[in-house]
Short mmCIF file of C-alpha atoms and ligand atoms in Angstrom, two decimals:
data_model
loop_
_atom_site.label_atom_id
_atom_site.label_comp_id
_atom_site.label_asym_id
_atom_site.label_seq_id
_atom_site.Cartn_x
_atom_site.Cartn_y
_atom_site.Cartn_z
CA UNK A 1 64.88 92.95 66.67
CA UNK A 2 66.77 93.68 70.01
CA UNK A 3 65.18 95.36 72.65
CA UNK A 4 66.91 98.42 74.01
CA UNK A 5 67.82 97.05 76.95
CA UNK A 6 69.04 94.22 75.10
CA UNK A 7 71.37 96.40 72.94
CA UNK A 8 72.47 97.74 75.88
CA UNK A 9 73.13 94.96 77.76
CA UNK A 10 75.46 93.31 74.55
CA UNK A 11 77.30 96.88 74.60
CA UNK A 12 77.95 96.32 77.94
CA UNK A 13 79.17 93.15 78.06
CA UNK A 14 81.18 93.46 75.69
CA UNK A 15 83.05 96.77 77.27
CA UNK A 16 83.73 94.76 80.05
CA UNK A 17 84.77 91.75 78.13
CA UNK A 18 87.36 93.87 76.06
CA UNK A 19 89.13 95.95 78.79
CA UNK A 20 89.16 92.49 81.22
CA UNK A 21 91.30 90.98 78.30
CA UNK A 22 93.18 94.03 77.79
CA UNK A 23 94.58 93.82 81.23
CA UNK A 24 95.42 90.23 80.92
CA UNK A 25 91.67 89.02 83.30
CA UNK A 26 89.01 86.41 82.41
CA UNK A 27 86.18 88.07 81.50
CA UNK A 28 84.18 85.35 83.17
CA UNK A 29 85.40 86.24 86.56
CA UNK A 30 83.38 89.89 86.32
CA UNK A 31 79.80 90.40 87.23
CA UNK A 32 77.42 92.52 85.83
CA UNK A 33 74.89 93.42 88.57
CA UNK A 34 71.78 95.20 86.66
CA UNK A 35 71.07 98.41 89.16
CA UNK A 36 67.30 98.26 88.67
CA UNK A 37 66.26 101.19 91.63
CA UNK A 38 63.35 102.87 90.18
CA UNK A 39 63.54 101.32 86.96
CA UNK A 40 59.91 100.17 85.10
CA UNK A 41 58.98 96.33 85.69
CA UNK A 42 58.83 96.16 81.53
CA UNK A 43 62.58 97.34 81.46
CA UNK A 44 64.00 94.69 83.83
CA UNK A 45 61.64 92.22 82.20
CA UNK A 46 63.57 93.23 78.64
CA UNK A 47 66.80 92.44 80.35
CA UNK A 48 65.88 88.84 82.10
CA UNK A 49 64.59 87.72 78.09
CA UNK A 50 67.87 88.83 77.06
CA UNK A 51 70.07 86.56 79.60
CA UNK A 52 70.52 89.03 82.60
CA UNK A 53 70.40 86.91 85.62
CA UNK A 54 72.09 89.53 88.36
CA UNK A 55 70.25 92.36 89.91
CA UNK A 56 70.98 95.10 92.16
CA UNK A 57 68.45 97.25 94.16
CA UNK A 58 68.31 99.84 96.90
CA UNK A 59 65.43 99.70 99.30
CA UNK A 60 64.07 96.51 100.88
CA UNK A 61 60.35 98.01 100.15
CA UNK A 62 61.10 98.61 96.52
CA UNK A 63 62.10 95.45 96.35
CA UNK A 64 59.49 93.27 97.98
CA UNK A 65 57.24 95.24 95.75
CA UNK A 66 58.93 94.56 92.63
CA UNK A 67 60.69 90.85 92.77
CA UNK A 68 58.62 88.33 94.28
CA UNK A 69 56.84 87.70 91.33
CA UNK A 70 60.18 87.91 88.90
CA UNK A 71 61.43 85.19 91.00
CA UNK A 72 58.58 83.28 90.92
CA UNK A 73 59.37 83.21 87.15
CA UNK A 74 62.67 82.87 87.10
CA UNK A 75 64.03 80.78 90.11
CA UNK A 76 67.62 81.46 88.73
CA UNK A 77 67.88 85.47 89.62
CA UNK A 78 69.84 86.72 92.07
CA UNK A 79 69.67 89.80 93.96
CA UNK A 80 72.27 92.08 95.37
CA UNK A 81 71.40 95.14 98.26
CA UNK A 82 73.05 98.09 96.66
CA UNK A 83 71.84 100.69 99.43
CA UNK A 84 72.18 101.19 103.14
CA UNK A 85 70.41 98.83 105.18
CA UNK A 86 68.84 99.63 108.42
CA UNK A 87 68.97 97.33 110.93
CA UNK A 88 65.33 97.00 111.92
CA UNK A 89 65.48 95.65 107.88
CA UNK A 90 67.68 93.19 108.78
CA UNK A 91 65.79 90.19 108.99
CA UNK A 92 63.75 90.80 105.57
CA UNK A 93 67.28 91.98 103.62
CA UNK A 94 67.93 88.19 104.50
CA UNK A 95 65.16 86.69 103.10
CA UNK A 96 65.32 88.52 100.04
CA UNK A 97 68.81 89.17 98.98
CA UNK A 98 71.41 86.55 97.99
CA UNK A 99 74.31 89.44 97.91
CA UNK A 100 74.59 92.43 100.50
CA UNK A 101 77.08 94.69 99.42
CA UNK A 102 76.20 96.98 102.35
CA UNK A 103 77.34 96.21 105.16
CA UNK A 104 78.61 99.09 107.16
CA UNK A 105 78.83 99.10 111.15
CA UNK A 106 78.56 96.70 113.94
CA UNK A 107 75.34 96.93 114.79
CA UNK A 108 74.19 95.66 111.76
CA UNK A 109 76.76 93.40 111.76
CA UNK A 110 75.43 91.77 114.74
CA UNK A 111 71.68 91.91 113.84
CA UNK A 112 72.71 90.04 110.33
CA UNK A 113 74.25 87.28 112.10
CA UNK A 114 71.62 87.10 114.43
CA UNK A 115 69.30 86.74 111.65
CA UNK A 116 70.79 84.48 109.80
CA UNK A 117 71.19 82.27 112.46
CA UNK A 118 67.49 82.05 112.85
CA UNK A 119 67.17 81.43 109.24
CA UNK A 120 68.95 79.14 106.94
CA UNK A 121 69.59 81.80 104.88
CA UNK A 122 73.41 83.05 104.58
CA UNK A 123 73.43 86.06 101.75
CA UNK A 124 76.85 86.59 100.54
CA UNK A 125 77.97 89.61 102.92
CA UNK A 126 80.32 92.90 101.21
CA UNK A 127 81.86 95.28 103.94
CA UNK A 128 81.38 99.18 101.94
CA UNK A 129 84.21 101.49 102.25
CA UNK A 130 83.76 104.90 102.14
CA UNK A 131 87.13 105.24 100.76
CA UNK A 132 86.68 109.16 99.80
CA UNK A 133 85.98 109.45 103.87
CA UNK A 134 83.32 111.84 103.39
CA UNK A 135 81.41 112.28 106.61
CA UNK A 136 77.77 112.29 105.00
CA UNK A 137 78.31 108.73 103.23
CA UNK A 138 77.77 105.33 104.35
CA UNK A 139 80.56 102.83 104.85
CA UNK A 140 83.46 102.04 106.88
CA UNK A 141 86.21 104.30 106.47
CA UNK A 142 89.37 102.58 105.22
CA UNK A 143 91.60 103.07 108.98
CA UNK A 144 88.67 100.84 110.69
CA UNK A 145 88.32 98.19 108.40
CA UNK A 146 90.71 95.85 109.64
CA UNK A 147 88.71 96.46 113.08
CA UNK A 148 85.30 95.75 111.21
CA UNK A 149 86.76 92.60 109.67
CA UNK A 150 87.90 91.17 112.32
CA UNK A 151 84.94 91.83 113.96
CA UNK A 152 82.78 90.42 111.72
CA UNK A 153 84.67 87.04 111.43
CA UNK A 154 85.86 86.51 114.98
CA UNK A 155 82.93 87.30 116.77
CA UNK A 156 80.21 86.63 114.54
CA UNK A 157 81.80 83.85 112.40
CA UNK A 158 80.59 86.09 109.21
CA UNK A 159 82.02 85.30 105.90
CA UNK A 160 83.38 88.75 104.24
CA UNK A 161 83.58 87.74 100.23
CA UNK A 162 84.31 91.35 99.37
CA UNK A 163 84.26 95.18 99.41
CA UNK A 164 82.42 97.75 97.62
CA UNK A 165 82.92 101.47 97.61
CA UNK A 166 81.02 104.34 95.95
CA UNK A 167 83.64 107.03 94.92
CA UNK A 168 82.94 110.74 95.57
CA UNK A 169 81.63 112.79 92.22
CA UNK A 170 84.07 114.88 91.81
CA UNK A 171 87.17 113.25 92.46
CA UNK A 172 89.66 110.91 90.25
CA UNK A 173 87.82 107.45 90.40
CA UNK A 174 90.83 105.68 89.79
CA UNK A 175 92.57 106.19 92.80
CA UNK A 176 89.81 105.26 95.10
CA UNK A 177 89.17 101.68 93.13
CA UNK A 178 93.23 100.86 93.27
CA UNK A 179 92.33 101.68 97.18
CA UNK A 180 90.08 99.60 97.48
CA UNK A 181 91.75 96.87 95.48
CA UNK A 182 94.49 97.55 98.08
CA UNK A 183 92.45 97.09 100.83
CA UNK A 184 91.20 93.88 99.24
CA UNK A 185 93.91 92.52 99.04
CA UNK A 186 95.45 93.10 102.46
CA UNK A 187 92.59 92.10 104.32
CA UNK A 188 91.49 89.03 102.21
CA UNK A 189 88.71 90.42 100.46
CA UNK A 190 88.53 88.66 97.19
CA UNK A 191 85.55 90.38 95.93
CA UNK A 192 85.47 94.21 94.71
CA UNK A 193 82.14 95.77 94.00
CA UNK A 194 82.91 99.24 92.14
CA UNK A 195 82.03 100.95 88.58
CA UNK A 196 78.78 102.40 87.63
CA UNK A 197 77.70 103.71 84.68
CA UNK A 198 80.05 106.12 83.93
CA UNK A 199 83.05 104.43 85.02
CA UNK A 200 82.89 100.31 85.03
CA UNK A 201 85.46 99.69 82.49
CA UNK A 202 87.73 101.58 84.53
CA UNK A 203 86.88 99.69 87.21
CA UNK A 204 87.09 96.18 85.48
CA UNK A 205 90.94 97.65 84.61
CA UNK A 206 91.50 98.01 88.09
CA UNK A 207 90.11 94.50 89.07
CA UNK A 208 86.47 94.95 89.93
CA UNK A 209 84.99 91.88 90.32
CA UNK A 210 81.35 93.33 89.94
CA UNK A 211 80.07 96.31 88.40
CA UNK A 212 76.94 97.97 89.21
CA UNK A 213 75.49 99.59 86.34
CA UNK A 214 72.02 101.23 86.24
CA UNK A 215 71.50 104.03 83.67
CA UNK A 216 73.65 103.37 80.97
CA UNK A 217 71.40 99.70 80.65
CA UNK A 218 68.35 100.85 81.44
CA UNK A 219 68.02 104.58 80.98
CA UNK A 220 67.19 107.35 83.22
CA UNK A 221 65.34 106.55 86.22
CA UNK A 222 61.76 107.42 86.64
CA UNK A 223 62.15 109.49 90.12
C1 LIG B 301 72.11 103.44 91.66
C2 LIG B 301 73.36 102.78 92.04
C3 LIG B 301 74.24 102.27 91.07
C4 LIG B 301 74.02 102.44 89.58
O1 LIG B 301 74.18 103.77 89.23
P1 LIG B 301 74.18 104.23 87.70
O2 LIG B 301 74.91 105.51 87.73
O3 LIG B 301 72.74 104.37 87.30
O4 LIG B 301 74.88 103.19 86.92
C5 LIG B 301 75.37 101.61 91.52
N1 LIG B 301 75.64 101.46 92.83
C6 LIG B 301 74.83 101.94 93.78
C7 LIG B 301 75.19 101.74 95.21
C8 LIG B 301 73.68 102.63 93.41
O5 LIG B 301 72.91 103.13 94.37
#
């Protein structure tokens, strides 16, 4: 018998798989990142048995706590920074994560490079856009990105695979993700990083690349 989690997952995929072909993509080319943010260890463990190899998390604490020992197991996961990162987190958001989505102002900007220097680890970097420009949210507001970019590959020789954005609630989600696909595509952004639960095949329509999805595969969160 499935697992929850397992049915879940299948449902998912599958969601994704249909409205990719519907709009004429390879299903192949989408990622599911697994939000697992104050999720049990027993639920991400029922989604690694049933083939889920992507991850997403929040915190850097949560997820030294958590992962280590998941890795251990499984040497092929990989792990995506969903949430801000502060810059005195820098050097450890290197060392753990192979994606981060979060990257949101020079400062950090520099301190990644700098870090990554020192190590020979180079995570896959995302630039966030805070496409709905709302003053309380992370991310780069769409009239400085081509300012951030360039910053971020001319001066510090960073790689920029992609951009995510987290829409505001109660507005249209559609017309923030053909933003940001917009913005992808001007600026050379290949990757898009947008869709969550309620929302990701929507997204996939409108070319996400990865979609983050917590609660619908795992259920509510405990806290
Ligand atoms: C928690 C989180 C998600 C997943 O949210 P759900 O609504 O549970 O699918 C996606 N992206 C980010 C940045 C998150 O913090």
């Amino acid at each position: 018998m499935l697992t929850e989690v397992a049915e879940q997952l299948a449902l998912i995929r599958q969601e994704i798989r249909v409205n990719a072909l519907e709009v004429g993509r390879n299903p192949e080319t989408i990622t599911l990142v697994a939000a697992s943010k104050n999720q049990p260890i027993g639920r991400l463990e029922e989604a690694i048995a049933a083939g889920q190899r992507v991850f997403g998390e929040n915190r850097v604490s949560e997820t030294k706590d958590k992962w280590p020992l998941l890795r251990q197991r499984h040497p092929d996961l990989r792990l995506h920074l969903l949430g801000p990162l502060q810059t005195n987190k820098a050097k450890e958001a290197v060392r753990l994560f192979d994606v981060i989505e979060s990257l949101d102002r020079p400062s950090l900007a520099t301190k990644l490079a700098q870090e990554m220097d020192k190590s020979c680890r180079r995570p896959v970097l995302f630039v966030e856009v805070n496409t709905g420009e709302e003053p309380q949210k992370s991310g780069v507001i769409p009239g400085r990105l081509k300012d951030f970019l360039e910053l971020c590959r001319g001066e510090h020789g960073l790689t920029i695979e992609g951009l995510m954005c987290i829409p505001p609630v109660n507005e249209e989600v559609s017309l923030h993700f053909a933003l940001l696909a917009e913005l992808g595509e001007r600026y050379g952004c290949g990757g898009l990083s947008m869709g969550m639960s309620e929302d990701y095949a929507l997204a996939v329509r409108f070319g996400a690349t990865q979609v983050r999805v917590g609660r619908r595969l795992f259920g509510q969160r405990c806290g």
